[in-house]
C-alpha cells in the first residue's frame, strides 16, 4: 500500500510547530509519504520570499524563529498545488480565512481525503452557531476531526511535554491522526465528543481575554481563578445549549477543556494583548498589529461571534463574562467594569 500523502494548510506559529512533529513522524512510519507539503501564505522578508527561506534554511524566520523544520516539509505558496493528491489535510490557519481558502481548494481535493482542524474559533451562520469543522465539511465534502489542547506553540516546538485532545466521531480517523501527530512529549487522547472539543478550543480564548483584563487591572491570582472558574461554567453551559448531540462532562477534564483554559489564561497571545488593552488607550486591532508579528487574535473575534449567536437566541443575560468581553472589546465599555460581570455572576448556570 502506498503511504498516505499529508498536507499542512497553514504555516504560522502553530502550523510551523506542528510541522516539526509531522515531518519527523512521517519519516518514521511506512504509513505516510515521506514528503509533506505545507501551504505558506507568501510574504517577503527582507526582499526574499518566505517559502524560499523555509525551503533553503528550513526555518520559518517570521513565525517560529530559532527552530529548524524537517527538510521533508516543503513550503508551497500555491494552495491548489499544495493540496493536490493529499490524503490527509491538517488545517491550521486563522479561522477568518477558512471559507475563502476552502473555495480555492475544492476542485483539487482528492476523493477519500480526510481532514483535521487545529483552528480555534467559531462562525455565525443562518442557523446560529457554525463550527469551523462544519465549514470545512460542507465546502470540501470530507470528514473532519479536530485537535485542541493546552498547546502553546513555542513550547510544543521546544518539545516540552504536553497533552492534547483529538475529537473524532470516526474512531479510525482519530487513530490515523494520533499516529501522525503523537510523540513521547505530545501525548494525545482521542474522544468521540468532537463538537465539545472544538467549542472548548474556541471559547477558552474569550475567557483568556478576561484574564488579561484582570492582569492589566492588577487584580491578582484570586480574581483570575474566579475568571477561569466562571468562564468554564459559561463554556459548559454554552456547549450544552449549542452542541449537536450529547455533551460529555468528562470532555471538559481533557486537555482541550480545563487544561487549555488554564494555560491560555496564564500564557498565550489573547491574555497578553488583553492586558496591554487594559493599560493603554489603543484598540485591539492596533495592539494585534503591534504585538503579534502578523499573527491573528482569536478571542475578541470569537466573543463577537458568540454575542451575535446569544443575541439571536435572547440569551445575552445568561453569559455575563462572554458578553462583558465583547462589550469591552467592541462597544467602548470601560475595562474596569469587567469586575462587575464577576461580582454579579450567577452561582449556578
Short mmCIF file of C-alpha atoms in Angstrom, two decimals:
data_model
loop_
_atom_site.label_atom_id
_atom_site.label_comp_id
_atom_site.label_asym_id
_atom_site.label_seq_id
_atom_site.Cartn_x
_atom_site.Cartn_y
_atom_site.Cartn_z
CA UNK A 1 0.00 0.00 0.00
CA UNK A 2 1.40 3.43 -0.88
CA UNK A 3 1.75 5.80 2.07
CA UNK A 4 -0.82 8.50 2.73
CA UNK A 5 0.16 11.96 1.49
CA UNK A 6 -0.04 14.73 4.09
CA UNK A 7 -0.62 18.45 3.51
CA UNK A 8 -0.48 21.11 6.23
CA UNK A 9 -2.76 24.03 5.32
CA UNK A 10 -1.12 26.92 7.14
CA UNK A 11 2.35 27.83 8.36
CA UNK A 12 2.08 30.38 11.16
CA UNK A 13 3.34 29.88 14.69
CA UNK A 14 1.21 26.77 15.42
CA UNK A 15 1.34 25.42 11.86
CA UNK A 16 5.15 25.55 11.86
CA UNK A 17 5.36 23.92 15.31
CA UNK A 18 3.08 21.06 14.22
CA UNK A 19 5.09 20.66 11.00
CA UNK A 20 8.12 19.71 13.13
CA UNK A 21 6.17 16.80 14.63
CA UNK A 22 4.58 15.70 11.35
CA UNK A 23 7.83 15.93 9.39
CA UNK A 24 9.61 13.65 11.87
CA UNK A 25 6.71 11.21 12.27
CA UNK A 26 6.12 10.55 8.56
CA UNK A 27 9.76 9.56 8.14
CA UNK A 28 9.46 7.05 10.98
CA UNK A 29 6.36 5.29 9.55
CA UNK A 30 5.66 3.48 6.29
CA UNK A 31 2.00 4.53 6.70
CA UNK A 32 2.72 8.01 5.30
CA UNK A 33 4.53 9.50 2.32
CA UNK A 34 7.86 10.94 3.48
CA UNK A 35 7.42 14.39 1.89
CA UNK A 36 4.90 16.80 3.44
CA UNK A 37 3.55 19.86 1.63
CA UNK A 38 2.96 22.93 3.80
CA UNK A 39 0.90 25.74 2.30
CA UNK A 40 2.53 29.07 3.10
CA UNK A 41 0.86 32.44 2.54
CA UNK A 42 3.63 34.13 0.56
CA UNK A 43 5.33 37.09 2.22
CA UNK A 44 8.60 38.89 1.62
CA UNK A 45 11.15 39.01 4.43
CA UNK A 46 13.98 41.45 3.70
CA UNK A 47 13.26 41.10 -0.02
CA UNK A 48 13.25 37.29 -0.02
CA UNK A 49 10.18 35.04 -0.36
CA UNK A 50 9.24 33.29 2.87
CA UNK A 51 8.75 29.98 1.01
CA UNK A 52 12.29 30.19 -0.36
CA UNK A 53 13.70 30.87 3.12
CA UNK A 54 11.81 27.87 4.55
CA UNK A 55 12.91 25.59 1.69
CA UNK A 56 16.58 26.61 1.85
CA UNK A 57 17.16 27.45 5.52
CA UNK A 58 14.42 25.11 6.87
CA UNK A 59 13.22 27.74 9.32
CA UNK A 60 10.11 29.89 9.44
CA UNK A 61 12.03 33.03 10.37
CA UNK A 62 8.88 35.11 10.78
CA UNK A 63 6.50 32.91 12.79
CA UNK A 64 8.73 30.34 14.52
CA UNK A 65 12.28 31.76 14.55
CA UNK A 66 15.05 29.69 16.09
CA UNK A 67 13.54 26.31 15.20
CA UNK A 68 14.73 24.12 12.38
CA UNK A 69 11.91 22.49 10.42
CA UNK A 70 12.43 18.99 8.99
CA UNK A 71 13.86 19.01 5.46
CA UNK A 72 11.00 16.85 4.19
CA UNK A 73 8.49 19.65 4.96
CA UNK A 74 8.23 21.62 1.71
CA UNK A 75 6.77 25.14 1.66
CA UNK A 76 4.32 25.62 -1.24
CA UNK A 77 2.85 29.10 -1.93
CA UNK A 78 0.02 27.93 -4.22
CA UNK A 79 -2.82 26.35 -2.24
CA UNK A 80 -4.07 24.26 -5.16
CA UNK A 81 -0.61 22.77 -5.76
CA UNK A 82 -0.15 22.14 -2.04
CA UNK A 83 -3.35 20.11 -1.59
CA UNK A 84 -3.35 18.18 -4.89
CA UNK A 85 -3.11 14.44 -4.18
CA UNK A 86 -3.25 14.84 -0.39
CA UNK A 87 -4.98 12.10 1.63
CA UNK A 88 -4.68 13.87 4.99
CA UNK A 89 -5.30 17.62 5.33
CA UNK A 90 -4.18 19.43 8.51
CA UNK A 91 -5.95 22.80 8.80
CA UNK A 92 -4.10 25.36 10.91
CA UNK A 93 -4.88 28.93 9.81
CA UNK A 94 -6.75 31.85 11.45
CA UNK A 95 -10.45 30.99 11.39
CA UNK A 96 -11.49 34.11 9.47
CA UNK A 97 -9.72 32.80 6.31
CA UNK A 98 -11.07 29.26 6.18
CA UNK A 99 -14.12 29.80 3.94
CA UNK A 100 -12.25 31.54 1.17
CA UNK A 101 -9.38 29.06 1.26
CA UNK A 102 -11.73 26.05 1.07
CA UNK A 103 -13.37 27.56 -2.02
CA UNK A 104 -9.96 27.65 -3.72
CA UNK A 105 -9.10 24.11 -2.62
CA UNK A 106 -12.38 22.41 -3.53
CA UNK A 107 -11.69 21.43 -7.19
CA UNK A 108 -8.35 19.88 -6.18
CA UNK A 109 -9.39 17.71 -3.21
CA UNK A 110 -8.63 14.01 -3.69
CA UNK A 111 -11.52 11.56 -3.33
CA UNK A 112 -11.46 9.88 0.07
CA UNK A 113 -9.32 12.60 1.67
CA UNK A 114 -9.94 13.34 5.36
CA UNK A 115 -9.10 16.40 7.44
CA UNK A 116 -8.30 17.54 10.96
CA UNK A 117 -8.81 21.10 12.16
CA UNK A 118 -6.43 22.72 14.65
CA UNK A 119 -8.32 26.02 14.22
CA UNK A 120 -9.68 27.65 17.37
CA UNK A 121 -12.70 29.76 16.51
CA UNK A 122 -16.36 29.65 15.53
CA UNK A 123 -18.55 31.34 12.96
CA UNK A 124 -22.11 32.57 12.92
CA UNK A 125 -24.34 31.04 10.26
CA UNK A 126 -28.03 31.38 9.38
CA UNK A 127 -28.95 28.68 11.91
CA UNK A 128 -26.81 30.29 14.61
CA UNK A 129 -23.60 28.52 15.65
CA UNK A 130 -21.29 27.27 12.89
CA UNK A 131 -18.21 25.26 13.81
CA UNK A 132 -15.07 25.68 11.70
CA UNK A 133 -15.06 21.91 11.09
CA UNK A 134 -18.63 22.26 9.74
CA UNK A 135 -17.47 24.90 7.25
CA UNK A 136 -14.67 22.58 6.04
CA UNK A 137 -17.03 19.57 5.87
CA UNK A 138 -19.66 21.40 3.86
CA UNK A 139 -17.30 23.18 1.47
CA UNK A 140 -14.98 20.24 0.76
CA UNK A 141 -17.34 17.31 1.39
CA UNK A 142 -14.79 15.47 3.55
CA UNK A 143 -14.87 14.06 7.09
CA UNK A 144 -13.15 16.33 9.61
CA UNK A 145 -11.76 15.61 13.09
CA UNK A 146 -10.41 18.28 15.46
CA UNK A 147 -7.34 18.70 17.68
CA UNK A 148 -7.46 21.08 20.65
CA UNK A 149 -5.42 21.24 23.84
CA UNK A 150 -3.10 23.10 26.18
CA UNK A 151 -0.54 23.57 23.42
CA UNK A 152 1.35 26.86 23.36
CA UNK A 153 3.17 26.57 20.03
CA UNK A 154 6.65 27.64 21.17
CA UNK A 155 6.59 25.03 23.97
CA UNK A 156 5.47 22.29 21.55
CA UNK A 157 8.29 23.32 19.19
CA UNK A 158 10.73 23.13 22.14
CA UNK A 159 9.47 19.54 22.70
CA UNK A 160 8.35 20.28 26.24
CA UNK A 161 5.86 17.68 27.43
CA UNK A 162 2.19 18.47 26.90
CA UNK A 163 -1.11 16.75 26.24
CA UNK A 164 -3.75 17.37 23.59
CA UNK A 165 -7.16 16.04 22.59
CA UNK A 166 -8.40 14.74 19.24
CA UNK A 167 -12.15 14.80 18.78
CA UNK A 168 -13.15 12.27 16.13
CA UNK A 169 -16.61 10.83 15.54
CA UNK A 170 -14.89 8.28 13.26
CA UNK A 171 -12.57 6.27 15.53
CA UNK A 172 -10.39 5.00 12.66
CA UNK A 173 -9.70 8.57 11.56
CA UNK A 174 -8.88 9.52 15.14
CA UNK A 175 -6.28 6.73 15.29
CA UNK A 176 -4.70 7.73 11.94
CA UNK A 177 -4.27 11.32 13.14
CA UNK A 178 -2.99 10.11 16.52
CA UNK A 179 -0.31 8.07 14.73
CA UNK A 180 0.60 11.07 12.56
CA UNK A 181 0.83 13.55 15.44
CA UNK A 182 1.71 11.79 18.71
CA UNK A 183 5.23 11.86 20.17
CA UNK A 184 6.54 10.98 23.66
CA UNK A 185 6.26 14.70 24.51
CA UNK A 186 2.98 15.39 22.67
CA UNK A 187 0.54 12.92 24.20
CA UNK A 188 -2.86 12.53 22.54
CA UNK A 189 -6.19 11.30 23.86
CA UNK A 190 -8.90 10.54 21.27
CA UNK A 191 -12.53 11.16 22.24
CA UNK A 192 -15.75 10.94 20.20
CA UNK A 193 -17.23 14.18 21.54
CA UNK A 194 -15.78 16.21 18.66
CA UNK A 195 -18.10 19.24 18.84
CA UNK A 196 -17.39 19.82 22.54
CA UNK A 197 -13.63 19.51 21.94
CA UNK A 198 -13.84 22.11 19.18
CA UNK A 199 -16.05 24.53 21.13
CA UNK A 200 -13.70 24.38 24.12
CA UNK A 201 -10.84 25.41 21.84
CA UNK A 202 -12.76 28.47 20.66
CA UNK A 203 -14.48 29.61 23.85
CA UNK A 204 -11.45 29.46 26.14
CA UNK A 205 -9.91 32.33 24.15
CA UNK A 206 -12.76 34.62 25.26
CA UNK A 207 -12.03 33.71 28.90
CA UNK A 208 -8.32 34.38 28.31
CA UNK A 209 -9.16 37.93 27.20
CA UNK A 210 -10.99 38.38 30.52
CA UNK A 211 -7.93 37.01 32.37
CA UNK A 212 -5.76 39.53 30.51
CA UNK A 213 -8.06 42.37 31.57
CA UNK A 214 -7.59 41.24 35.18
CA UNK A 215 -3.81 41.24 34.78
CA UNK A 216 -3.88 44.74 33.26
CA UNK A 217 -6.04 45.98 36.13
CA UNK A 218 -3.73 44.39 38.72
CA UNK A 219 -6.36 42.13 40.28
CA UNK A 220 -4.12 39.17 41.16
CA UNK A 221 -4.39 35.39 41.08
CA UNK A 222 -7.53 35.02 43.22
CA UNK A 223 -9.51 37.09 40.72
CA UNK A 224 -8.00 35.20 37.81
CA UNK A 225 -9.04 31.90 39.43
CA UNK A 226 -12.60 33.26 39.57
CA UNK A 227 -12.41 34.23 35.88
CA UNK A 228 -11.25 30.72 35.00
CA UNK A 229 -14.00 29.03 37.07
CA UNK A 230 -16.83 31.29 35.91
CA UNK A 231 -15.53 31.14 32.34
CA UNK A 232 -15.54 27.34 32.48
CA UNK A 233 -19.14 27.41 33.74
CA UNK A 234 -20.11 29.52 30.73
CA UNK A 235 -18.19 27.21 28.38
CA UNK A 236 -20.06 24.16 29.73
CA UNK A 237 -23.43 25.92 29.54
CA UNK A 238 -22.77 27.16 26.01
CA UNK A 239 -21.74 23.69 24.80
CA UNK A 240 -24.85 22.10 26.33
CA UNK A 241 -27.06 24.67 24.60
CA UNK A 242 -25.47 24.73 21.16
CA UNK A 243 -23.73 21.39 20.52
CA UNK A 244 -25.42 18.96 18.17
CA UNK A 245 -25.60 15.66 20.01
CA UNK A 246 -24.81 14.79 23.62
CA UNK A 247 -22.16 16.69 25.61
CA UNK A 248 -20.00 14.62 27.96
CA UNK A 249 -18.90 16.41 31.15
CA UNK A 250 -15.73 14.27 31.09
CA UNK A 251 -14.57 16.07 27.92
CA UNK A 252 -14.05 19.27 29.95
CA UNK A 253 -11.48 17.39 32.05
CA UNK A 254 -9.44 16.53 28.93
CA UNK A 255 -6.58 18.74 27.72
CA UNK A 256 -8.96 20.60 25.39
CA UNK A 257 -11.03 21.73 28.40
CA UNK A 258 -9.71 22.83 31.76
CA UNK A 259 -6.02 22.40 30.87
CA UNK A 260 -6.21 24.58 27.75
CA UNK A 261 -8.27 27.13 29.66
CA UNK A 262 -5.66 27.43 32.44
CA UNK A 263 -2.62 27.67 30.15
CA UNK A 264 -4.32 30.23 27.90
CA UNK A 265 -5.30 32.39 30.88
CA UNK A 266 -1.68 32.46 32.10
CA UNK A 267 0.15 32.50 28.74
CA UNK A 268 -0.77 32.94 25.10
CA UNK A 269 -1.48 35.91 22.87
CA UNK A 270 -5.09 36.62 23.85
CA UNK A 271 -4.16 37.18 27.50
CA UNK A 272 -1.11 39.25 26.54
CA UNK A 273 -2.93 41.62 24.18
CA UNK A 274 -5.89 41.99 26.58
CA UNK A 275 -3.50 43.01 29.36
CA UNK A 276 -1.99 45.67 27.07
CA UNK A 277 -5.50 46.81 26.10
CA UNK A 278 -6.31 47.37 29.79
CA UNK A 279 -3.21 49.51 30.33
CA UNK A 280 -3.24 51.56 27.11
CA UNK A 281 -5.66 53.63 25.07
CA UNK A 282 -5.07 51.58 21.92
CA UNK A 283 -7.64 49.43 20.13
CA UNK A 284 -7.46 45.63 19.93
CA UNK A 285 -6.66 45.92 16.18
CA UNK A 286 -3.77 48.34 16.85
CA UNK A 287 -2.31 46.10 19.55
CA UNK A 288 -2.66 42.99 17.37
CA UNK A 289 -0.67 44.74 14.62
CA UNK A 290 1.97 45.99 17.07
CA UNK A 291 2.46 42.95 19.27
CA UNK A 292 1.84 39.80 17.25
CA UNK A 293 4.20 39.98 14.27
CA UNK A 294 1.47 39.13 11.75
CA UNK A 295 -0.34 36.54 13.90
CA UNK A 296 -4.09 36.89 14.44
CA UNK A 297 -6.04 37.12 17.68
CA UNK A 298 -8.96 34.73 18.09
CA UNK A 299 -10.51 35.76 21.44
CA UNK A 300 -12.13 39.12 20.61
CA UNK A 301 -13.49 37.89 17.27
CA UNK A 302 -14.88 34.74 18.89
CA UNK A 303 -16.54 36.94 21.54
CA UNK A 304 -18.21 38.91 18.73
CA UNK A 305 -19.48 35.72 17.05
CA UNK A 306 -20.75 34.34 20.37
CA UNK A 307 -22.51 37.63 21.16
CA UNK A 308 -24.39 37.52 17.84
CA UNK A 309 -25.44 33.91 18.48
CA UNK A 310 -26.63 34.71 22.02
CA UNK A 311 -28.49 37.80 20.83
CA UNK A 312 -30.37 35.77 18.26
CA UNK A 313 -31.48 33.32 20.98
CA UNK A 314 -32.25 36.08 23.54
CA UNK A 315 -29.67 34.64 25.91
CA UNK A 316 -27.29 37.59 26.36
CA UNK A 317 -28.05 37.90 30.10
CA UNK A 318 -27.19 34.25 30.73
CA UNK A 319 -23.48 34.64 29.75
CA UNK A 320 -22.22 37.75 31.58
CA UNK A 321 -18.49 37.01 31.20
CA UNK A 322 -18.59 36.31 27.45
CA UNK A 323 -20.81 39.35 26.88
CA UNK A 324 -18.65 41.66 29.00
CA UNK A 325 -15.55 40.74 26.96
CA UNK A 326 -17.48 41.60 23.79
CA UNK A 327 -18.72 44.95 25.16
CA UNK A 328 -15.24 45.99 26.31
CA UNK A 329 -13.51 44.95 23.05
CA UNK A 330 -16.06 46.38 20.62
CA UNK A 331 -18.64 48.63 22.30
CA UNK A 332 -16.44 51.03 24.25
CA UNK A 333 -17.30 49.74 27.72
CA UNK A 334 -14.56 50.55 30.27
CA UNK A 335 -12.16 47.73 31.13
CA UNK A 336 -12.55 48.48 34.85
CA UNK A 337 -16.22 47.46 34.51
CA UNK A 338 -15.14 43.86 33.83
CA UNK A 339 -15.16 43.15 37.58
CA UNK A 340 -18.93 43.70 37.71
CA UNK A 341 -19.58 40.66 35.50
CA UNK A 342 -17.72 38.59 38.11
CA UNK A 343 -19.43 40.18 41.12
CA UNK A 344 -22.90 39.67 39.64
CA UNK A 345 -22.32 36.27 38.06
CA UNK A 346 -25.00 33.66 38.88
CA UNK A 347 -23.81 30.96 41.28
CA UNK A 348 -25.31 28.23 39.09
CA UNK A 349 -25.89 28.07 35.34
#
